[in-house]
Short mmCIF file of C-alpha atoms and ligand atoms in Angstrom, two decimals:
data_model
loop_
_atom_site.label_atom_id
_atom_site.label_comp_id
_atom_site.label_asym_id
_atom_site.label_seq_id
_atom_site.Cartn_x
_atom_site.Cartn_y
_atom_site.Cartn_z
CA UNK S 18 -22.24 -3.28 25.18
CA UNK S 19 -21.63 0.83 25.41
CA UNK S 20 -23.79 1.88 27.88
CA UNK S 21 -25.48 5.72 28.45
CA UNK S 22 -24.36 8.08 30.98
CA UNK S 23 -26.91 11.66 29.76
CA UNK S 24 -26.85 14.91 30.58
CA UNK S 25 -28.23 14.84 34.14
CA UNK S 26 -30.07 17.88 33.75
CA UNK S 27 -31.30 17.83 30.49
CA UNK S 28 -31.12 14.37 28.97
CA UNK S 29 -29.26 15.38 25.98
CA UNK S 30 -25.91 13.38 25.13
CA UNK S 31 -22.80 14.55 26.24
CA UNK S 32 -19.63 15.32 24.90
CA UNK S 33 -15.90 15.49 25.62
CA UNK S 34 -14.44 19.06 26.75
CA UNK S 35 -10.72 19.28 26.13
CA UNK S 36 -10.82 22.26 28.55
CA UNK S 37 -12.58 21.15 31.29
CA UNK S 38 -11.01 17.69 30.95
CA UNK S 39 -14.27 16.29 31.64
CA UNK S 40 -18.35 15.42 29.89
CA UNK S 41 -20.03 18.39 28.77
CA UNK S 42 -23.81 19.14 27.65
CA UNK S 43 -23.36 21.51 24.72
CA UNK S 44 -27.23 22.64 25.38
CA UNK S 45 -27.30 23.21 28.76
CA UNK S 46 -23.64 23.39 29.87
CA UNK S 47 -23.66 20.84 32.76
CA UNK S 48 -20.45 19.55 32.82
CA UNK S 49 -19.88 15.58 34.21
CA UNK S 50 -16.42 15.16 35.64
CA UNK S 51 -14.60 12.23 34.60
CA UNK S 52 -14.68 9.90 37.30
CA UNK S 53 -13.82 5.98 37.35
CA UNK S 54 -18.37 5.61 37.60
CA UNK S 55 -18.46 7.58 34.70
CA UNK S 56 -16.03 5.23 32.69
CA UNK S 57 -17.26 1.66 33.99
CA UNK S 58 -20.72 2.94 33.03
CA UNK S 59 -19.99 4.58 29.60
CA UNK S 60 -17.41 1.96 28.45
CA UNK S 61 -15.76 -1.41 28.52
CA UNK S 62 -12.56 -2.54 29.41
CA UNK S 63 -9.74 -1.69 27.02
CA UNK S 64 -9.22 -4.92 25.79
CA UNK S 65 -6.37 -6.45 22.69
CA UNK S 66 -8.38 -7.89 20.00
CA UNK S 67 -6.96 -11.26 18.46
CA UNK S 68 -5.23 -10.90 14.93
CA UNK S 69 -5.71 -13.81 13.08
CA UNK S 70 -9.13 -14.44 14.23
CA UNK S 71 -10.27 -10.82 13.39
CA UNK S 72 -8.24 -11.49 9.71
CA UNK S 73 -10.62 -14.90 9.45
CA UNK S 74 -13.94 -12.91 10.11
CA UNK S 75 -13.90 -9.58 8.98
CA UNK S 76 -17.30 -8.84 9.82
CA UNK S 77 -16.85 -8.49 13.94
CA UNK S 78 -16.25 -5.38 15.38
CA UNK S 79 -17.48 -3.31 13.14
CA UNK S 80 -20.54 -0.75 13.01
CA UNK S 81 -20.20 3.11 14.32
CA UNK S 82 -23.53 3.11 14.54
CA UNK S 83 -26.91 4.18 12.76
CA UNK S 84 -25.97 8.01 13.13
CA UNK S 85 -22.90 7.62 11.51
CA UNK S 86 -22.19 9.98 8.32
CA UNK S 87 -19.15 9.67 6.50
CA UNK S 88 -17.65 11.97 3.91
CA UNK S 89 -14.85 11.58 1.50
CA UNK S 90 -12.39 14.60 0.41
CA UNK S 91 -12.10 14.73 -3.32
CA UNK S 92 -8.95 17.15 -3.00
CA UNK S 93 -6.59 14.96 -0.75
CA UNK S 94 -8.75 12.15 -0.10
CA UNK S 95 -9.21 11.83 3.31
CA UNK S 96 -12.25 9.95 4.82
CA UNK S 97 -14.31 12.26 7.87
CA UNK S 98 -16.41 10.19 10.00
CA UNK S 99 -19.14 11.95 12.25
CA UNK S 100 -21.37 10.01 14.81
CA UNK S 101 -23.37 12.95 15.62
CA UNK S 102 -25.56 13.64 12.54
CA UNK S 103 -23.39 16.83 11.56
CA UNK S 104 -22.94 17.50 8.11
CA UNK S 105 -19.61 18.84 7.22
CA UNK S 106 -19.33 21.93 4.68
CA UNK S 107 -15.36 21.50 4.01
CA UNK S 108 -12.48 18.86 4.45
CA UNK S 109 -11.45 19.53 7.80
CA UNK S 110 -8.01 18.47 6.84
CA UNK S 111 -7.19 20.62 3.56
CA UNK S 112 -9.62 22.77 3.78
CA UNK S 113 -11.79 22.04 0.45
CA UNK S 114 -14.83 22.62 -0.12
CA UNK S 115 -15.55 19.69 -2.63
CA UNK S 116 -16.74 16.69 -0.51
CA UNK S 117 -18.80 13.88 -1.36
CA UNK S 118 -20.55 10.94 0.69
CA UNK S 119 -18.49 8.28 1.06
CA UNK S 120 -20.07 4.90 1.09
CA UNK S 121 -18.56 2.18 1.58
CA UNK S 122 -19.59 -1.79 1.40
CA UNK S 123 -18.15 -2.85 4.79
CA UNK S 124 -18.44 -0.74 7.94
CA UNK S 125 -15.09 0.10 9.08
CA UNK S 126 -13.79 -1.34 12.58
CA UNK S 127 -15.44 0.50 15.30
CA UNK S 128 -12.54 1.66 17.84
CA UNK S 129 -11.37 0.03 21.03
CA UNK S 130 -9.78 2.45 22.85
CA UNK S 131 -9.14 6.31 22.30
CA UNK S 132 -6.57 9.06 23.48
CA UNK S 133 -8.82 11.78 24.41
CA UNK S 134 -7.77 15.53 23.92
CA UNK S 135 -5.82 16.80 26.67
CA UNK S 136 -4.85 20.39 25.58
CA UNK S 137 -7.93 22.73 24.30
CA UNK S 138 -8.16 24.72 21.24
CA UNK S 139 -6.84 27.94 22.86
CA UNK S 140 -3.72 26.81 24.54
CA UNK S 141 -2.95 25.44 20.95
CA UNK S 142 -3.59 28.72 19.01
CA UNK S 143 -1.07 30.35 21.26
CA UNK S 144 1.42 27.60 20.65
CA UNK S 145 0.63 28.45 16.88
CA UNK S 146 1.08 31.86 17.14
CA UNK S 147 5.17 31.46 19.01
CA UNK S 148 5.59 28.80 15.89
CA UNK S 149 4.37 31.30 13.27
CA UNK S 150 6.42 34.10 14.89
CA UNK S 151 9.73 31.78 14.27
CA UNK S 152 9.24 31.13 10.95
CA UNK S 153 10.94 34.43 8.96
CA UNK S 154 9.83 34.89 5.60
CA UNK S 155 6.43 33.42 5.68
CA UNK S 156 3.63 35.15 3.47
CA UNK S 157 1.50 37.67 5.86
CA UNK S 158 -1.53 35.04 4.36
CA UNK S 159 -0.21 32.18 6.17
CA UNK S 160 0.01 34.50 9.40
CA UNK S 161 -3.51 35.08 8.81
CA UNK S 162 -4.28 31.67 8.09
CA UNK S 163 -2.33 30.61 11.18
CA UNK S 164 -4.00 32.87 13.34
CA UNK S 165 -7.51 33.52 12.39
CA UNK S 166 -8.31 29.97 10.50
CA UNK S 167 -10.77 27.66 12.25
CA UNK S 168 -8.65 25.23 14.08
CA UNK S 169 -9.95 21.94 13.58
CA UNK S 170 -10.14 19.10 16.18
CA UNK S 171 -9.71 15.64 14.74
CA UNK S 172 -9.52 11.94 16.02
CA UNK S 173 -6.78 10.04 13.38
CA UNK S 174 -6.95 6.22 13.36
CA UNK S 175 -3.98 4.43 14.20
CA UNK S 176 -3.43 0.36 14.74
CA UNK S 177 -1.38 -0.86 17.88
CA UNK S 178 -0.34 -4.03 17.41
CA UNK S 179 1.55 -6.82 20.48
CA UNK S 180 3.08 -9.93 19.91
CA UNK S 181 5.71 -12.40 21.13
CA UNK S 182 8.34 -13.15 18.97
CA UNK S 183 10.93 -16.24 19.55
CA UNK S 184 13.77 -16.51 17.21
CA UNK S 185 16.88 -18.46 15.93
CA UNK S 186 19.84 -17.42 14.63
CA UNK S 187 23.35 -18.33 12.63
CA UNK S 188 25.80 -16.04 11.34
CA UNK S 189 29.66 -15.89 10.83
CA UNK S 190 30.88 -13.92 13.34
CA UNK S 191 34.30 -11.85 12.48
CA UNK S 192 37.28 -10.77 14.87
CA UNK S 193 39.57 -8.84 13.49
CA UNK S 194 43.44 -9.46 13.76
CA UNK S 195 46.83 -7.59 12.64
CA UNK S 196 49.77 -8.56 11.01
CA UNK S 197 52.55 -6.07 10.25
CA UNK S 198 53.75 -6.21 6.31
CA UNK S 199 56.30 -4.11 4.73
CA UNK S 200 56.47 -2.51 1.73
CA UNK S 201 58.29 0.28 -0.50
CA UNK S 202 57.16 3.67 -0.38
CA UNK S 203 57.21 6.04 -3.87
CA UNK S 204 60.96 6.80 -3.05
CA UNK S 205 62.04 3.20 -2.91
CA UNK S 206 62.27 2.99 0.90
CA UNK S 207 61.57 0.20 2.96
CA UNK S 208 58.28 1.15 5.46
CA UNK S 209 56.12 -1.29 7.83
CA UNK S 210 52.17 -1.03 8.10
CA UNK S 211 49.32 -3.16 9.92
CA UNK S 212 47.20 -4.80 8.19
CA UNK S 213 43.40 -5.77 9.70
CA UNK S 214 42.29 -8.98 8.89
CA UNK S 215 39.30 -11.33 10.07
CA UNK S 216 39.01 -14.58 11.04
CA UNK S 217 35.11 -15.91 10.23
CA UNK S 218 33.91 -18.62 12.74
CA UNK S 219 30.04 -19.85 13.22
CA UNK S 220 27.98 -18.79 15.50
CA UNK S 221 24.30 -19.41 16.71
CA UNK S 222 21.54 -18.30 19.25
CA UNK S 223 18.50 -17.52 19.74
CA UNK S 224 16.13 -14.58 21.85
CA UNK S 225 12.98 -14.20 22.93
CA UNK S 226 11.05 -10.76 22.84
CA UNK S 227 7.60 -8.95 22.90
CA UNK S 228 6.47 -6.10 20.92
CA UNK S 229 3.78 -4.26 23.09
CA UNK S 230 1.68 -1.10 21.30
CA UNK S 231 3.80 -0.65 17.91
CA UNK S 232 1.75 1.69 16.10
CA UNK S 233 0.68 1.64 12.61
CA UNK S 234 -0.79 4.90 11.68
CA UNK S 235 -4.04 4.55 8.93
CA UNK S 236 -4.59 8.29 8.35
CA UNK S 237 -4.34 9.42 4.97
CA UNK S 238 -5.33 13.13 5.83
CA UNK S 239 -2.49 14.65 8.07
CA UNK S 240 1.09 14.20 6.40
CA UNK S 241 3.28 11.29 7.73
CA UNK S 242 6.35 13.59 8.08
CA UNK S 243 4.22 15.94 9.91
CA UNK S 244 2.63 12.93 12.06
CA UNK S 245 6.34 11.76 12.68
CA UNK S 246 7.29 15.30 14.40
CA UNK S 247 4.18 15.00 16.45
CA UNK S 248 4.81 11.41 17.82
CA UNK S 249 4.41 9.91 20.16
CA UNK S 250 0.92 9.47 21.37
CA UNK S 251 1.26 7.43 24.98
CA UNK S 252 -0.96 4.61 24.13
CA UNK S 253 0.69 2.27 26.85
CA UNK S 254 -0.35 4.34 29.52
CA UNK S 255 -3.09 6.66 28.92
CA UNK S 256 -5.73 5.13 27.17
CA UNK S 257 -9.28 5.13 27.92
CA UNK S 258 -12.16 2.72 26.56
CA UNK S 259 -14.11 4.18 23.24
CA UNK S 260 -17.28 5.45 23.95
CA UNK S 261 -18.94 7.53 20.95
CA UNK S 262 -18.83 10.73 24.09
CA UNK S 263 -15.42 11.10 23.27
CA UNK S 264 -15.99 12.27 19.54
CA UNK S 265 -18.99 13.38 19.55
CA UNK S 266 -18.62 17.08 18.31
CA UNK S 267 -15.00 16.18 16.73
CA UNK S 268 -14.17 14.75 13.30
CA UNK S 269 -13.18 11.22 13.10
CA UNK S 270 -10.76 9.92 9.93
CA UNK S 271 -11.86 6.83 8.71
CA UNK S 272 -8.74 4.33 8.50
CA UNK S 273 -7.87 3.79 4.79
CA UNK S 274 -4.64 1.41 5.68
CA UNK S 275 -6.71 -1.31 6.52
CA UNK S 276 -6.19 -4.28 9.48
CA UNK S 277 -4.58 -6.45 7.01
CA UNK S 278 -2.86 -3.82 5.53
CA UNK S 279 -1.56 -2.39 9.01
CA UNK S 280 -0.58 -6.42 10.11
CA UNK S 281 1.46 -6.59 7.03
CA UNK S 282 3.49 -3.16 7.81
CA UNK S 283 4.09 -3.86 11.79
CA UNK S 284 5.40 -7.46 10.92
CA UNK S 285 7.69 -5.91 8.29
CA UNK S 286 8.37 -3.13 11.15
CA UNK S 287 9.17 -6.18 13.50
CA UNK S 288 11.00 -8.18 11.13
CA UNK S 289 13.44 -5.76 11.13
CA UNK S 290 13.90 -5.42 14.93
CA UNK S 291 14.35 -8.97 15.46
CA UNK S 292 17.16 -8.86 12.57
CA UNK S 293 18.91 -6.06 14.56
CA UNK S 294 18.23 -7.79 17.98
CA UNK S 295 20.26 -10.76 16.58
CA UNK S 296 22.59 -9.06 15.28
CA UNK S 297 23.51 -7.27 18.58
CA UNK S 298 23.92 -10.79 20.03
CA UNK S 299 26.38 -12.21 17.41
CA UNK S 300 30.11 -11.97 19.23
CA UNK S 301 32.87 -10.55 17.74
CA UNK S 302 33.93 -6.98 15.95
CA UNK S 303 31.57 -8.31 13.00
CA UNK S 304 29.34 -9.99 10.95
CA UNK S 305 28.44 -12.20 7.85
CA UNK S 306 25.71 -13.98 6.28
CA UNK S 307 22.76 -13.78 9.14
CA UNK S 308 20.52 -16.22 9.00
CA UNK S 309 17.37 -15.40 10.95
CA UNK S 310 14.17 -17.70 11.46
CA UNK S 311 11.73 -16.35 13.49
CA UNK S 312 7.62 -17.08 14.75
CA UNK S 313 5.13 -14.90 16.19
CA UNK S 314 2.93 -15.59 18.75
CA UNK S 315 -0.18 -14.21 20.79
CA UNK S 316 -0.77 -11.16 17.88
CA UNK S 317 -3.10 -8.55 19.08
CA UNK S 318 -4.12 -5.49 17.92
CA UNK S 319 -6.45 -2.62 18.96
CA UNK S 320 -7.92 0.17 16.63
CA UNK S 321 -7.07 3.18 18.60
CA UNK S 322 -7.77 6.88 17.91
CA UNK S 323 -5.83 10.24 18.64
CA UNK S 324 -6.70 13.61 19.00
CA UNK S 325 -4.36 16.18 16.60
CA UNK S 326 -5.30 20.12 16.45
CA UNK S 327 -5.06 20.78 12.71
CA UNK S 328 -4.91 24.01 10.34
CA UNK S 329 -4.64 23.28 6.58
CA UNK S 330 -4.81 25.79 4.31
CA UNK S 331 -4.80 26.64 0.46
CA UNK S 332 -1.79 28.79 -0.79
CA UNK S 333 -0.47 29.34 -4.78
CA UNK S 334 -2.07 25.67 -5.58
CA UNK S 335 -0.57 23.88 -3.17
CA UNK S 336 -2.03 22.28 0.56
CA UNK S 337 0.07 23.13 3.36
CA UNK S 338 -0.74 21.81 7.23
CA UNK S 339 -0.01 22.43 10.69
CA UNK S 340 -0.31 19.95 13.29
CA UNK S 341 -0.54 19.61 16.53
CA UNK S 342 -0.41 16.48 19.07
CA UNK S 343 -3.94 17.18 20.51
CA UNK S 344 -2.75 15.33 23.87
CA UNK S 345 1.30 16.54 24.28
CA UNK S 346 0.37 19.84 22.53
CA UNK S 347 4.01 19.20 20.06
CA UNK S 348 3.67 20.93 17.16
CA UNK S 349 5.12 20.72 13.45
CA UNK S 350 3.80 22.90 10.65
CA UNK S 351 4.38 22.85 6.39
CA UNK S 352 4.71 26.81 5.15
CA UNK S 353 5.46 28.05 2.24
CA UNK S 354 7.72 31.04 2.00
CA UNK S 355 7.49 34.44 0.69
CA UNK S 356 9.94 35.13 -2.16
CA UNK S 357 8.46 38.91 -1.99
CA UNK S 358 10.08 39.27 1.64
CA UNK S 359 13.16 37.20 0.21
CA UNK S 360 13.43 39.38 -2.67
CA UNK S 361 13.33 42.76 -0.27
CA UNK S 362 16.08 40.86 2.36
CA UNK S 363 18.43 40.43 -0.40
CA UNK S 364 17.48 43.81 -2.33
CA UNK S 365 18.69 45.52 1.27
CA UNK S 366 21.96 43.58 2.06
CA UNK S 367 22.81 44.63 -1.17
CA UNK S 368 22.69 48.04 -0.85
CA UNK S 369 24.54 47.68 2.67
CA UNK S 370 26.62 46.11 0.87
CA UNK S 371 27.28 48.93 -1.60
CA UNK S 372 27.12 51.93 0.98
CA UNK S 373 29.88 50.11 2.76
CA UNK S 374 31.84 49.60 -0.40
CA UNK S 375 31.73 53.28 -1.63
CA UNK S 376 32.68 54.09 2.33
CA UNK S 377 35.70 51.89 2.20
CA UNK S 378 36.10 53.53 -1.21
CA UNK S 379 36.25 57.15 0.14
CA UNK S 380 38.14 56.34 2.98
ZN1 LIG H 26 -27.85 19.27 29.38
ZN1 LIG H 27 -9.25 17.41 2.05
#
């Protein structure tokens, strides 16, 4: 199905260059500009895979390939796919050195589509650098770490999911009225006040609506509040068919939030929205008792990857990360601080504080 686009000059297999937003030959240089030949010959269509029938036969669509190696992180866990017969020395996402092969009974679901890297490694260390210089009381290590660390490029799985949704709802719908009572105050005097009150009556309807692309992330390896700073990734526009040139040389995460998994959190995700879509149709100043049945239709998913720019690093015993969208270059970093440089900063506004005492003193 993939087909072969090689090095022209030297047969070897390419590989994505952030940089040069275009194929490279990492033996002979060549580079292979990203052209619309390029793509129909490397790559099918990106096409929405049906839900149910890929949750009836979980065998299709799966197999990276006979090169693939995959390695699991016994620190925090996360799952490094290669497809280019590396072997990796340390977890690209904490940084430990204790890895093991990971080997697993089914093959996971090969991608459909991928969000290649847009900004390179060196416009992101810069980026990292103005972030590190914002954050005051950092240890010098983490500057270090920040700075000098290897910066690690790495594809994270993610699950988009579309479907149609038609739904019916009832509800008591509220509006409020007024009536004006009086009553004594604490000194015995007659006073006047509104009161609000509401009058329930039924109401009904029903709406129509399609989810396209919700995104389920299945990474395990970068932190979710760090992924949610980072968001979004455009998958409705920029998307381009997976072809194993894409991460060859980069770290794929194998998904650990599995398809059925995934389908289970987007319908909860859409549940949700349809609840609040029906309530925003119910008339009146409120609301009561919401019924809501609802059916899905036409569910699709694809397994998509995205590119993130990652430093994790070791400090005290604890695993701190800075990430970086690897195609809008946002960035959103864990540090931990220095209570040496918090100790000094109140140790000196103390002794301001006393020098202008004793002035005030004298005075
Ligand atoms: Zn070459
Ligand atoms: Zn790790």
């Amino acid at each position: 199905m993939v087909g072969k686009h090689p090095c022209p000059e030297c047969g070897a297999n390419l590989e994505w260059n952030a940089r040069a937003q275009s194929l490279k030959c990492p033996y002979c240089g060549t580079v292979v500009p990203w052209s619309e030949e390029v793509r129909e010959e490397l790559g099918q269509a990106v096409v929405e895979q049906d839900l149910a029938e890929a949750l009836r036969n979980p065998q299709n669509g799966r197999g990276w390939g006979p090169q693939r190696y995959e390695v699991q992180c016994q620190n925090c866990r996360a799952i490094s796919v290669f497809v280019d017969g590396r072997v990796a020395q340390r977890c690209d996402f904490c940084g430990s050195p204790s890895i093991v092969a990971h080997e697993e009974r089914s093959d996971a679901i090969t991608p459909q589509s991928i969000l290649p890297f847009k900004v390179s490694d060196g416009q992101i260390r810069d980026r990292i650098r103005q972030w590190y210089g914002s954050r005051w009381f950092a240890p010098n290590k983490l500057k270090h770490a920040a700075l000098t660390d290897t910066l690690h490029g790495v594809y994270l799985p993610y699950w988009t999911f579309d479907a149609h949704v038609s739904a019916r709802w009832q509800a008591e719908a509220g509006y409020y009225y007024y009536t004006t009572e009086t009553y004594r105050d604490a000194s015995g005097n007659t006073q006047t006040r509104e009161v609000r009150h509401v009058r329930w009556e039924s109401a009904s309807g029903s709406l129509r609506h399609f989810f396209d692309d919700a995104l389920v992330p299945g990474t395990v390896g970068v932190h979710t509040d760090l992924l949610r700073q980072v968001e979004p990734f455009p998958t409705t526009t920029d998307l381009q068919p997976y072809t194993p040139e894409f991460v060859r040389g980069w770290t794929v995460e194998r998904y650990q939030v599995d398809l059925r998994k995934a389908a289970q959190l987007n319908e909860q995700d859409m549940d949700a929205e349809v609840r609040a879509l029906c309530a925003r149709q119910i008339p009146g100043d409120t609301y009561r008792n919401l019924q809501v049945q609802r059916t899905y239709s036409g569910r699709t998913f694809k397994h998509v990857l995205v590119p993130v720019w990652l430093v994790g690093y070791t400090y005290g015993s604890q695993n701190y990360q800075i990430v970086a969208n690897g195609y809008t270059g946002a960035i959103a970093g864990e540090r931990p601080y220095s209570w040496v440089k918090i100790g000094l900063a109140v140790v000196a506004a103390l002794i301001i504080a006393v020098l202008v005492w004793s002035v005030a003193q004298n005075a």
